[in-house]
Amino acid sequence: GPSVGNAALLQQMVAHTENTYFADVCGSLEDQDRHEAFFREVCVRTARLVVEWQSVGFCHGVLNTDNMSIVGLTLDYGPYAFMEPYDPTFICNGSDDNGRYTYGAQPAICRWNLQKLADALLPLLPADRAAACIEQYDAIFDAHYTAKLRRKLGIVASAEADDAALAQALLELMEDTFADFTNTFRVLSGVALSSSDASALELLALHWTLIGEVKELLKPRLSPEHLPMIIAMYRQNPRMLEGMGIGGVRVQTEIRNAKIRAEIESLDEKGLYERNAKLWQAWPTRYRERLP
């Protein structure tokens, strides 16, 4: 655009932003110290915002740099969705052929967007000072995300080192059994109070996806007759494949889905329940033991 390289206009815009939205952060700081405080706060707000998305299964859909809010708000979410069965590769945007903006990719994409903002601020904020702010992003995200998951699990009295692993095990089980993301967390209150693993499994099973819906979810999105060739190309030259509009995430998802399809192809509703129950067998006990 016409403003590219206009350092005076950049200075004016940043000063307005700092004075209007970040006065409490920037305070009486000046020059590079002021710009660093501003950019660091943008990184913090962005990390915490993405945690809010991830914690409720929100998929933005179009995380281009111009769809990000500098003050940490959710905006410009056109083809957004709330994930139902838990799936880190969930794509809500039908035009996202490469899977760039999957649910699971959102934290990394927002970090990348912060780097692009740092590039734009380069005339005002040296690269090394901006990089130091971005380096804090992952730690801020991880700490806030773990705290959020603790609350969703009802673990509020104390924090333990294994809490993140407990939550991760739950997410992996939800993915493996196509469990509903929101409703599984909702039903944990009953699991916590259940008197046995059997009764806990009955509650959890209410939100496992039915066999017909699972098979529908696992249907190939790429042509089955071309899939072997596409997988071979992905393994040999993924960049060429991306140039054809087929991203690595889509291919990895197809490979995973084909494996699960082969596993459950002959199962009926009872067979799927038994498969899922076996996978979930140990987690309810582990969860109840962690609760106060």
XYZ file of C-alpha atoms in Angstrom:
292
model
C 0.000 0.000 0.000
C 0.957 3.671 -0.179
C 1.995 3.772 3.498
C 4.768 1.175 3.147
C 8.069 2.672 4.271
C 6.418 5.775 5.728
C 8.257 5.874 9.055
C 6.569 9.110 10.160
C 3.112 7.642 9.680
C 4.138 4.456 11.494
C 5.405 6.515 14.432
C 2.146 8.450 14.535
C -0.008 5.317 14.424
C 2.003 3.508 17.105
C 1.963 6.560 19.372
C -1.823 6.798 19.036
C -2.187 3.083 19.806
C 0.093 3.255 22.844
C -1.612 6.357 24.236
C -5.149 5.157 23.583
C -5.035 1.430 24.397
C -1.798 0.794 26.304
C -1.307 3.891 28.464
C -1.293 1.797 31.643
C 1.427 -0.453 30.211
C 3.624 2.159 28.584
C 3.343 4.697 31.423
C 6.168 7.228 31.320
C 8.473 5.032 29.256
C 9.983 6.555 26.148
C 11.192 5.544 22.706
C 12.265 1.898 22.352
C 11.404 1.039 25.958
C 7.876 2.294 25.347
C 7.513 0.377 22.091
C 8.857 -2.785 23.684
C 6.366 -2.545 26.565
C 3.568 -2.095 24.022
C 4.636 -5.050 21.881
C 5.201 -7.300 24.893
C 1.643 -6.621 26.054
C 0.317 -7.447 22.581
C 2.122 -10.807 22.818
C 0.657 -11.481 26.267
C -2.897 -10.588 25.223
C -2.627 -12.662 22.063
C -1.405 -15.742 23.941
C -4.203 -15.461 26.485
C -6.803 -14.894 23.772
C -5.799 -18.046 21.901
C -6.087 -20.023 25.141
C -9.682 -18.828 25.447
C -10.348 -20.116 21.924
C -8.698 -23.467 22.523
C -10.444 -23.995 25.839
C -13.932 -23.851 24.287
C -13.162 -25.469 20.921
C -13.463 -22.232 18.948
C -11.967 -22.282 15.469
C -11.486 -18.829 13.941
C -11.051 -19.971 10.359
C -9.175 -17.041 8.809
C -6.203 -16.060 10.959
C -4.539 -13.782 8.438
C -2.532 -10.973 10.021
C -5.208 -8.418 9.137
C -7.806 -10.454 11.048
C -5.949 -10.159 14.343
C -6.737 -7.599 17.031
C -3.864 -5.662 18.534
C -5.799 -5.301 21.793
C -6.528 -9.010 22.141
C -10.100 -9.261 20.891
C -11.722 -11.866 18.657
C -12.729 -10.321 15.342
C -13.114 -10.955 11.589
C -14.072 -14.594 12.139
C -16.000 -15.353 8.961
C -16.264 -19.152 8.558
C -15.808 -19.843 12.271
C -17.107 -22.886 14.127
C -17.147 -24.519 17.524
C -15.608 -27.969 17.304
C -17.870 -30.874 18.238
C -15.897 -34.176 18.264
C -12.417 -33.263 19.467
C -10.052 -33.136 16.501
C -6.889 -30.984 16.427
C -6.970 -31.112 12.610
C -10.499 -29.703 12.476
C -10.896 -27.197 9.621
C -13.926 -24.914 9.686
C -13.059 -22.918 6.565
C -14.007 -24.747 3.386
C -11.410 -22.793 1.408
C -8.527 -23.701 3.742
C -7.254 -26.463 1.468
C -3.825 -26.605 3.078
C -5.129 -26.822 6.644
C -3.212 -23.708 7.659
C -5.831 -22.601 10.158
C -6.835 -25.854 11.827
C -7.975 -25.777 15.439
C -4.677 -27.248 16.610
C -2.572 -24.824 14.547
C -4.099 -21.650 15.980
C -1.489 -21.031 18.730
C 1.426 -21.339 16.291
C -0.276 -19.231 13.617
C -0.872 -16.414 16.097
C 2.771 -16.557 17.131
C 3.740 -16.259 13.469
C 1.411 -13.282 13.128
C 3.176 -11.593 16.036
C 6.440 -12.005 14.166
C 4.889 -10.235 11.163
C 3.823 -7.386 13.461
C 7.375 -7.220 14.786
C 8.638 -6.946 11.214
C 6.308 -3.997 10.616
C 7.539 -2.312 13.821
C 11.205 -2.765 12.922
C 11.830 0.968 12.292
C 10.754 1.624 15.893
C 11.663 -1.571 17.752
C 14.918 -3.474 17.101
C 14.510 -7.111 16.075
C 16.288 -8.488 19.142
C 13.989 -6.658 21.550
C 10.898 -7.797 19.661
C 12.216 -11.372 19.550
C 12.611 -11.364 23.336
C 8.909 -10.518 23.652
C 7.828 -13.217 21.204
C 9.975 -15.783 23.014
C 7.713 -15.353 26.042
C 4.609 -16.258 24.024
C 4.874 -20.044 24.367
C 5.456 -19.926 28.129
C 2.527 -17.540 28.623
C 0.281 -19.708 26.467
C 1.289 -22.959 28.217
C 0.808 -21.553 31.713
C -2.579 -20.006 30.952
C -3.760 -23.049 29.004
C -2.821 -25.453 31.792
C -4.578 -23.227 34.326
C -7.662 -23.112 32.127
C -7.722 -26.892 31.736
C -7.375 -27.318 35.494
C -10.508 -25.230 35.968
C -12.356 -27.189 33.297
C -11.386 -30.382 35.117
C -12.546 -28.961 38.450
C -9.011 -28.976 39.864
C -8.975 -25.653 41.670
C -7.606 -26.356 45.151
C -3.986 -26.917 44.132
C -1.689 -27.359 41.156
C 0.482 -30.420 40.558
C 3.150 -31.149 37.985
C 1.173 -34.005 36.439
C -1.965 -31.941 35.788
C -0.941 -31.081 32.230
C -0.342 -34.769 31.477
C -3.747 -35.689 32.937
C -5.452 -33.119 30.709
C -3.447 -34.186 27.668
C -4.446 -37.803 28.239
C -8.087 -36.702 28.288
C -7.714 -34.799 25.013
C -6.043 -37.798 23.361
C -8.863 -40.055 24.515
C -11.451 -37.647 23.158
C -9.646 -37.622 19.822
C -9.314 -41.424 19.681
C -12.978 -41.987 20.524
C -14.512 -39.001 18.700
C -15.911 -37.664 21.957
C -17.740 -34.353 21.981
C -15.364 -31.667 23.274
C -17.822 -29.462 25.141
C -20.100 -32.168 26.503
C -17.265 -34.384 27.721
C -15.995 -31.604 29.960
C -19.557 -30.912 31.085
C -20.144 -34.510 32.138
C -16.942 -34.667 34.206
C -18.871 -33.328 37.164
C -20.794 -36.589 37.149
C -17.645 -38.645 36.621
C -16.072 -37.031 39.660
C -19.007 -38.123 41.799
C -19.512 -41.557 40.245
C -19.035 -44.539 42.503
C -17.254 -46.803 40.019
C -15.379 -46.842 36.725
C -18.371 -48.548 35.122
C -20.751 -45.748 36.058
C -18.163 -43.162 34.942
C -17.878 -44.842 31.549
C -21.642 -44.836 31.149
C -21.675 -41.073 31.635
C -18.766 -40.484 29.262
C -20.269 -42.783 26.644
C -23.277 -40.491 26.336
C -21.037 -38.151 24.356
C -19.148 -40.596 22.197
C -20.042 -40.195 18.551
C -22.259 -42.942 17.120
C -20.807 -45.423 14.650
C -22.666 -43.995 11.656
C -21.444 -40.477 12.399
C -17.888 -41.712 12.973
C -17.829 -43.408 9.599
C -19.150 -40.222 8.023
C -16.399 -38.194 9.708
C -13.789 -40.638 8.438
C -14.888 -40.581 4.816
C -12.036 -39.654 2.457
C -11.968 -35.967 1.561
C -9.476 -36.680 -1.205
C -10.173 -39.023 -4.103
C -9.624 -42.622 -2.864
C -8.223 -43.685 -6.227
C -5.677 -40.871 -6.163
C -4.857 -41.100 -2.459
C -1.923 -43.577 -2.759
C -0.277 -41.299 -5.323
C -0.921 -38.226 -3.169
C 0.602 -39.921 -0.107
C 3.665 -40.920 -2.141
C 4.059 -37.334 -3.374
C 3.651 -36.018 0.161
C 6.470 -38.215 1.400
C 8.774 -37.384 -1.502
C 8.016 -33.732 -2.239
C 5.452 -32.104 0.071
C 6.128 -28.612 -1.293
C 5.097 -29.669 -4.769
C 1.896 -31.089 -3.322
C 1.166 -27.823 -1.513
C 1.617 -26.040 -4.810
C -1.258 -28.169 -6.085
C -3.454 -26.951 -3.206
C -3.134 -30.054 -1.022
C -1.487 -29.311 2.309
C 0.356 -31.697 4.581
C -2.309 -31.491 7.281
C -4.942 -32.814 4.877
C -2.721 -35.711 3.818
C -1.808 -36.591 7.413
C -5.492 -36.525 8.317
C -6.334 -38.827 5.408
C -3.611 -41.285 6.489
C -4.878 -41.272 10.081
C -8.503 -41.629 9.029
C -7.727 -44.522 6.686
C -6.066 -46.362 9.552
C -9.058 -45.836 11.854
C -11.512 -46.746 9.085
C -9.774 -50.089 8.685
C -9.983 -50.636 12.451
C -13.692 -49.903 12.847
C -15.005 -50.932 9.431
C -16.640 -54.110 10.715
C -17.829 -52.686 14.039
C -21.440 -52.066 14.982
C -22.602 -49.751 17.771
C -21.800 -52.308 20.466
C -18.390 -53.004 18.994
C -17.510 -49.312 18.899
C -18.643 -48.924 22.507
C -16.433 -51.813 23.612
C -13.477 -50.354 21.701
C -13.944 -46.942 23.288
C -14.572 -48.324 26.768
C -11.285 -50.200 26.626
C -9.427 -47.015 25.696
C -11.115 -45.010 28.477
C -10.775 -47.726 31.121
C -8.020 -46.222 33.263
C -8.597 -42.476 32.966
C -11.649 -42.007 35.266
C -9.804 -43.578 38.206
C -6.746 -41.438 37.550
C -8.982 -38.377 37.399
C -10.907 -39.094 40.590
C -7.664 -39.775 42.464
C -6.443 -36.315 41.513
C -9.523 -34.528 42.801
C -9.478 -33.207 46.386
